CSV table of C-alpha atoms in Angstrom, one decimal:
chain,number,residue,atom,x,y,z
A,801,MET,CA,49.9,57.2,80.1
A,802,SER,CA,52.4,60.0,80.5
A,803,ASN,CA,55.4,60.5,78.3
A,804,ALA,CA,58.7,62.1,79.2
A,805,THR,CA,57.4,65.5,78.5
A,806,GLY,CA,54.1,65.4,80.3
A,807,PRO,CA,50.7,63.8,80.4
A,808,ALA,CA,49.3,61.9,77.5
A,809,PRO,CA,47.3,64.0,75.1
A,810,GLY,CA,43.7,64.5,76.0
A,811,LEU,CA,44.1,63.7,79.7
A,812,PRO,CA,43.1,66.4,82.2
A,813,VAL,CA,46.0,68.0,84.0
A,814,ARG,CA,45.5,68.2,87.8
A,815,MET,CA,46.6,71.6,88.9
A,816,PRO,CA,47.0,72.8,92.5
A,817,ARG,CA,44.0,74.7,93.8
A,818,PRO,CA,44.9,78.4,94.0
A,819,ARG,CA,44.7,80.1,97.5
A,820,GLN,CA,41.7,82.3,97.9
A,821,PRO,CA,42.7,85.9,98.0
A,822,GLY,CA,41.6,88.5,100.6
A,823,ARG,CA,39.6,87.9,103.8
A,824,HIS,CA,37.9,84.8,102.5
A,825,ARG,CA,41.1,82.9,102.2
A,826,ARG,CA,41.1,79.8,104.4
A,827,PRO,CA,43.6,80.4,107.3
A,828,GLU,CA,46.6,78.1,107.6
A,829,ALA,CA,46.1,75.3,110.2
A,830,LEU,CA,47.6,76.1,113.6
A,831,THR,CA,49.8,73.6,115.4
A,832,ALA,CA,50.8,73.8,119.0
A,833,PRO,CA,54.6,73.7,119.4
A,834,GLU,CA,56.1,70.5,121.0
A,835,GLY,CA,56.0,70.8,124.8
A,836,ALA,CA,53.4,73.6,124.7
A,837,PRO,CA,51.6,74.1,128.0
A,838,VAL,CA,48.5,72.1,128.9
A,839,LEU,CA,45.2,73.9,128.2
A,840,VAL,CA,43.1,73.6,131.3
A,841,LEU,CA,39.4,74.6,130.7
A,842,ALA,CA,38.0,75.9,134.0
A,843,VAL,CA,34.3,75.1,134.1
A,844,PRO,CA,32.1,77.1,136.5
A,845,GLY,CA,28.9,76.1,138.1
A,846,SER,CA,27.7,72.9,139.7
A,847,PRO,CA,29.6,69.9,138.3
A,848,THR,CA,27.2,67.7,136.4
A,849,SER,CA,27.3,65.2,133.6
A,850,ALA,CA,25.7,67.7,131.2
A,851,ALA,CA,28.3,70.4,132.1
A,852,LEU,CA,31.1,67.8,131.5
A,853,SER,CA,29.7,66.8,128.2
A,854,LEU,CA,29.4,70.5,127.1
A,855,ALA,CA,33.0,71.1,128.2
A,856,GLU,CA,34.3,68.1,126.3
A,857,GLU,CA,32.5,69.3,123.1
A,858,VAL,CA,34.2,72.7,123.5
A,859,VAL,CA,37.6,70.9,123.9
A,860,SER,CA,36.9,68.8,120.8
A,861,ILE,CA,36.3,72.1,118.8
A,862,ALA,CA,39.5,73.5,120.3
A,863,ARG,CA,41.5,70.5,119.2
A,864,SER,CA,40.2,70.8,115.7
A,865,GLU,CA,41.3,74.5,115.6
A,866,LEU,CA,44.8,73.8,117.1
A,867,SER,CA,46.4,70.4,116.4
A,868,GLY,CA,48.8,69.1,119.0
A,869,LEU,CA,46.8,70.7,121.8
A,870,ASP,CA,46.9,68.9,125.2
A,871,PRO,CA,43.6,69.9,126.9
A,872,ARG,CA,42.1,69.0,130.3
A,873,VAL,CA,38.7,69.8,131.7
A,874,ALA,CA,38.5,70.9,135.3
A,875,PHE,CA,35.6,72.1,137.4
A,876,VAL,CA,36.1,75.2,139.6
A,877,ASP,CA,34.0,73.5,142.3
A,878,GLY,CA,34.9,69.9,141.4
A,879,ASP,CA,35.3,67.1,144.0
A,880,ASP,CA,38.1,65.1,142.4
A,881,GLU,CA,36.0,61.9,142.7
A,882,GLU,CA,33.4,62.1,140.0
A,883,PHE,CA,34.4,65.5,138.6
A,884,ALA,CA,38.0,66.7,138.5
A,885,SER,CA,38.7,69.9,140.5
A,886,LEU,CA,40.8,72.8,139.1
A,887,ARG,CA,43.3,72.5,141.9
A,888,GLY,CA,43.6,68.7,141.5
A,889,VAL,CA,44.2,69.0,137.7
A,890,LEU,CA,46.8,71.7,138.2
A,891,ASP,CA,48.6,69.7,140.8
A,892,GLN,CA,48.6,66.7,138.4
A,893,VAL,CA,50.0,68.9,135.6
A,894,ALA,CA,52.8,70.1,138.0
A,895,ALA,CA,53.7,66.4,138.8
A,896,ASP,CA,53.7,65.5,135.1
A,897,ARG,CA,55.7,68.5,134.0
A,898,PRO,CA,58.1,69.5,136.8
A,899,GLY,CA,60.4,72.5,136.4
A,900,GLU,CA,58.6,73.9,133.3
A,901,GLU,CA,58.4,77.7,133.2
A,902,THR,CA,54.7,77.6,132.3
A,903,SER,CA,53.2,74.1,132.5
A,904,ALA,CA,49.5,75.1,132.1
A,905,VAL,CA,47.3,77.8,130.7
A,906,VAL,CA,43.9,78.1,132.4
A,907,VAL,CA,41.1,79.4,130.3
A,908,PRO,CA,37.8,80.2,132.2
A,909,LEU,CA,34.7,78.9,130.4
A,910,LEU,CA,33.0,82.2,130.9
A,911,ALA,CA,31.5,84.6,128.4
A,912,GLY,CA,32.0,87.5,130.8
A,913,PRO,CA,33.7,88.5,134.1
A,914,GLU,CA,31.8,86.7,136.9
A,915,ALA,CA,33.8,88.0,139.9
A,916,ALA,CA,32.9,85.3,142.4
A,917,VAL,CA,34.0,82.5,140.0
A,918,LEU,CA,37.2,84.3,138.9
A,919,ARG,CA,38.1,84.7,142.6
A,920,ARG,CA,37.9,80.9,143.1
A,921,ILE,CA,39.9,80.3,139.9
A,922,ARG,CA,42.6,82.6,141.1
A,923,GLN,CA,42.6,80.9,144.5
A,924,ALA,CA,43.1,77.5,142.9
A,925,VAL,CA,45.8,78.8,140.6
A,926,GLY,CA,47.6,80.4,143.5
A,927,ASP,CA,47.4,77.3,145.7
A,928,SER,CA,48.6,74.9,143.1
A,929,LYS,CA,52.1,73.7,142.6
A,930,ALA,CA,52.0,74.3,138.8
A,931,GLN,CA,53.4,77.3,137.0
A,932,VAL,CA,50.2,78.7,135.5
A,933,GLU,CA,49.1,81.5,133.3
A,934,LEU,CA,45.4,82.5,133.7
A,935,THR,CA,43.8,84.1,130.6
A,936,ASP,CA,40.9,86.6,130.3
A,937,VAL,CA,37.3,85.4,129.9
A,938,LEU,CA,36.0,84.8,126.4
A,939,GLY,CA,34.0,88.0,125.9
A,940,PRO,CA,33.1,90.5,124.8
A,941,HIS,CA,33.8,89.5,121.2
A,942,PRO,CA,32.1,89.6,117.8
A,943,LEU,CA,32.1,85.8,117.7
A,944,LEU,CA,29.8,85.8,120.8
A,945,ALA,CA,27.4,88.1,118.9
A,946,GLU,CA,27.4,85.7,116.1
A,947,ALA,CA,26.6,82.8,118.4
A,948,LEU,CA,23.8,84.8,120.1
A,949,HIS,CA,22.3,85.6,116.7
A,950,VAL,CA,22.3,81.9,115.8
A,951,ARG,CA,20.7,80.9,119.1
A,952,LEU,CA,17.9,83.5,118.7
A,953,SER,CA,17.3,82.4,115.1
A,954,GLU,CA,17.1,78.7,116.2
A,955,ALA,CA,14.4,79.7,118.6
A,956,GLY,CA,12.5,81.6,115.9
A,957,LEU,CA,13.2,84.9,117.6
A,958,ALA,CA,15.3,86.5,114.9
A,959,ARG,CA,16.0,86.3,111.2
A,960,ALA,CA,18.8,83.9,110.4
A,961,ASP,CA,20.1,86.5,107.9
A,962,ARG,CA,18.6,89.9,107.6
A,963,ALA,CA,20.1,90.3,104.1
A,964,ARG,CA,17.6,87.7,102.9
A,965,LEU,CA,14.1,88.8,102.0
A,966,PHE,CA,12.0,86.8,104.4
A,967,THR,CA,10.4,87.4,107.7
A,968,VAL,CA,10.0,85.6,111.0
A,969,ALA,CA,6.6,86.2,112.5
A,970,THR,CA,7.8,85.8,116.1
A,971,ALA,CA,11.0,87.8,115.5
A,972,ALA,CA,11.8,90.1,118.5
A,973,ASP,CA,12.1,93.8,118.2
A,974,GLY,CA,14.0,94.2,121.5
A,975,ILE,CA,16.6,91.9,123.1
A,976,ILE,CA,17.5,91.4,126.7
A,977,LEU,CA,21.0,90.1,126.9
A,978,ALA,CA,21.2,88.1,130.2
A,979,THR,CA,24.4,87.6,132.0
A,980,VAL,CA,25.6,86.8,135.6
A,981,GLY,CA,28.2,88.6,137.6
A,982,GLY,CA,26.4,91.8,138.5
A,983,GLU,CA,27.0,95.3,137.0
A,984,GLU,CA,30.5,94.6,135.8
A,985,ALA,CA,29.4,91.6,133.8
A,986,ALA,CA,26.4,93.5,132.4
A,987,GLN,CA,28.7,96.3,131.2
A,988,ALA,CA,31.0,93.8,129.5
A,989,ALA,CA,28.0,92.0,127.9
A,990,GLY,CA,26.8,95.4,126.7
A,991,VAL,CA,29.7,95.6,124.3
A,992,THR,CA,28.7,92.2,122.7
A,993,GLY,CA,25.1,93.6,122.8
A,994,LEU,CA,26.1,96.5,120.6
A,995,LEU,CA,27.5,94.1,118.1
A,996,LEU,CA,24.3,92.0,118.3
A,997,ALA,CA,22.2,95.1,117.8
A,998,ALA,CA,24.1,95.9,114.7
A,999,ARG,CA,23.5,92.4,113.3
A,1000,LEU,CA,19.7,92.4,114.1
A,1001,ALA,CA,19.0,96.1,113.7
A,1002,VAL,CA,17.0,96.0,117.0
A,1003,PRO,CA,17.8,97.5,120.4
A,1004,VAL,CA,19.7,95.3,122.8
A,1005,LEU,CA,20.0,95.9,126.6
A,1006,ALA,CA,22.3,93.8,128.9
A,1007,ALA,CA,21.1,92.9,132.4
A,1008,ALA,CA,22.5,90.6,135.1
A,1009,LEU,CA,20.4,87.7,136.3
A,1010,ASP,CA,21.8,88.0,139.8
A,1011,GLU,CA,20.8,91.7,140.2
A,1012,ASP,CA,17.3,92.0,141.7
A,1013,GLY,CA,14.9,93.5,139.3
A,1014,ALA,CA,17.5,94.1,136.5
A,1015,ILE,CA,15.8,91.8,134.0
A,1016,ALA,CA,12.3,93.4,134.6
A,1017,GLN,CA,13.9,96.9,134.4
A,1018,ALA,CA,15.5,96.1,131.1
A,1019,ALA,CA,12.2,94.8,129.7
A,1020,GLU,CA,10.4,97.9,130.8
A,1021,GLN,CA,13.0,100.2,129.3
A,1022,LEU,CA,12.8,98.4,125.9
A,1023,ARG,CA,9.0,98.5,125.9
A,1024,SER,CA,8.9,102.2,126.9
A,1025,SER,CA,11.2,102.9,123.9
A,1026,GLY,CA,8.8,101.2,121.5
A,1027,SER,CA,9.7,97.5,121.5
A,1028,SER,CA,6.6,95.2,121.7
A,1029,THR,CA,8.0,91.7,121.2
A,1030,LEU,CA,11.0,91.0,123.4
A,1031,ALA,CA,13.4,88.0,123.7
A,1032,LEU,CA,15.8,86.9,126.3
A,1033,ALA,CA,19.3,86.0,124.9
A,1034,PRO,CA,21.6,84.4,127.5
A,1035,CYS,CA,25.2,85.7,127.1
A,1036,LEU,CA,26.2,82.6,128.9
A,1037,ILE,CA,28.0,79.3,128.0
A,1038,GLY,CA,25.6,77.3,130.1
A,1039,PRO,CA,27.2,75.8,133.2
A,1040,GLU,CA,27.2,79.2,135.0
A,1041,VAL,CA,23.5,79.1,135.9
A,1042,ALA,CA,20.8,76.5,136.5
A,1043,PRO,CA,18.5,76.3,133.4
A,1044,GLN,CA,15.5,77.1,135.7
A,1045,LEU,CA,17.0,80.6,136.4
A,1046,LEU,CA,16.8,81.4,132.7
A,1047,HIS,CA,13.1,80.2,132.5
A,1048,GLU,CA,12.3,82.4,135.5
A,1049,ALA,CA,14.1,85.4,134.0
A,1050,ALA,CA,12.1,85.0,130.7
A,1051,ALA,CA,8.9,84.8,132.7
A,1052,GLU,CA,9.9,87.9,134.7
A,1053,ALA,CA,10.4,89.8,131.5
A,1054,GLY,CA,7.2,88.4,129.9
A,1055,CYS,CA,8.9,87.1,126.8
A,1056,SER,CA,10.4,84.0,125.2
A,1057,GLY,CA,14.0,83.0,125.5
A,1058,ALA,CA,16.8,81.4,123.5
A,1059,ASP,CA,19.2,78.7,124.7
A,1060,ALA,CA,22.5,79.5,126.2
A,1061,LEU,CA,25.5,79.5,123.9
A,1062,GLY,CA,26.7,76.0,124.7
A,1063,PRO,CA,29.3,74.3,122.6
A,1064,TYR,CA,28.8,76.6,119.6
A,1065,PRO,CA,31.9,76.6,117.4
A,1066,ALA,CA,32.7,80.2,118.2
A,1067,VAL,CA,33.2,79.2,121.9
A,1068,GLY,CA,35.8,76.7,121.0
A,1069,LYS,CA,37.5,79.2,118.7
A,1070,LEU,CA,37.7,81.8,121.5
A,1071,VAL,CA,39.2,79.2,123.9
A,1072,VAL,CA,41.9,78.6,121.4
A,1073,THR,CA,42.4,82.3,120.8
A,1074,ARG,CA,42.9,82.9,124.6
A,1075,TYR,CA,45.3,80.0,124.9
A,1076,ALA,CA,47.3,80.9,121.8
A,1077,SER,CA,47.7,84.5,122.9
A,1078,ALA,CA,49.0,83.2,126.3
A,1079,VAL,CA,51.7,81.0,124.7
A,1080,GLY,CA,52.6,83.4,122.0
A,1081,LEU,CA,51.1,81.7,119.0
A,1082,ALA,CA,49.9,84.0,116.1
A,1083,VAL,CA,46.2,83.3,115.6
A,1084,PRO,CA,44.4,84.4,112.4
A,1085,GLN,CA,42.0,87.2,113.0
A,1086,GLN,CA,38.7,85.7,114.1
A,1087,SER,CA,35.7,87.6,112.8
A,1088,ALA,CA,32.0,86.9,112.8
A,1089,GLN,CA,30.2,85.9,109.6
A,1090,PRO,CA,28.7,88.9,107.9
A,1091,GLN,CA,24.9,89.1,108.1
């Protein structure tokens, strides 16, 4: 029992846990303000159940990062019967929230600038009745480099942590960073590629899957510079391309490949970062885990 002056003698005193100092301190939980715009996740590619499941997982991660978030999943090429279209979702938001200055923030589920998809997103935004803000794509960003590293290590193509003293027999000594969207997308992916190269201490070249011969050319350039074991790392979330295209690209390069990024936690965090920036929320600095 406690007495008037404090706990009974001999009983432990429960003290509040001190906040961790410095960059390892856990950030304060973010909360969306009341009446904040709807987050509309614009999903590229062919609408499928697999793509919908992936998008819903990303939304789940985003909700865990930002409480009070009101998210919707919309397909850029949806049909509004089985898969909600971006235009249809935006018109529904306009009907639900008439007169709001900004009723929705559209975040493209793209790792890089795929011009053809972004053109269709802008068209849907422009044709809708909603007051919408469209954010940038998710990359380039250090968190994407972290996710790429994880996918490569899961495939046995890279060390999980090069600070640890163990080797992976199949680890690649040259990485082809595959993207879609032509030369513009390849240049943007190249920035993330530099970050990945720093993590793995191996050369990384970005190449577009939709540029004829670009993957084979990148493979030849890496081999001519001394790399003997290559790996294909898709700088893609997943819905942007058919999985078969990634298999064909790996075969073209004569190497093994990792999976697309999918609903890796970093993807959800970046979605929240883009949304929060659009609505004026201060987001703690996101940084990749040191390797």
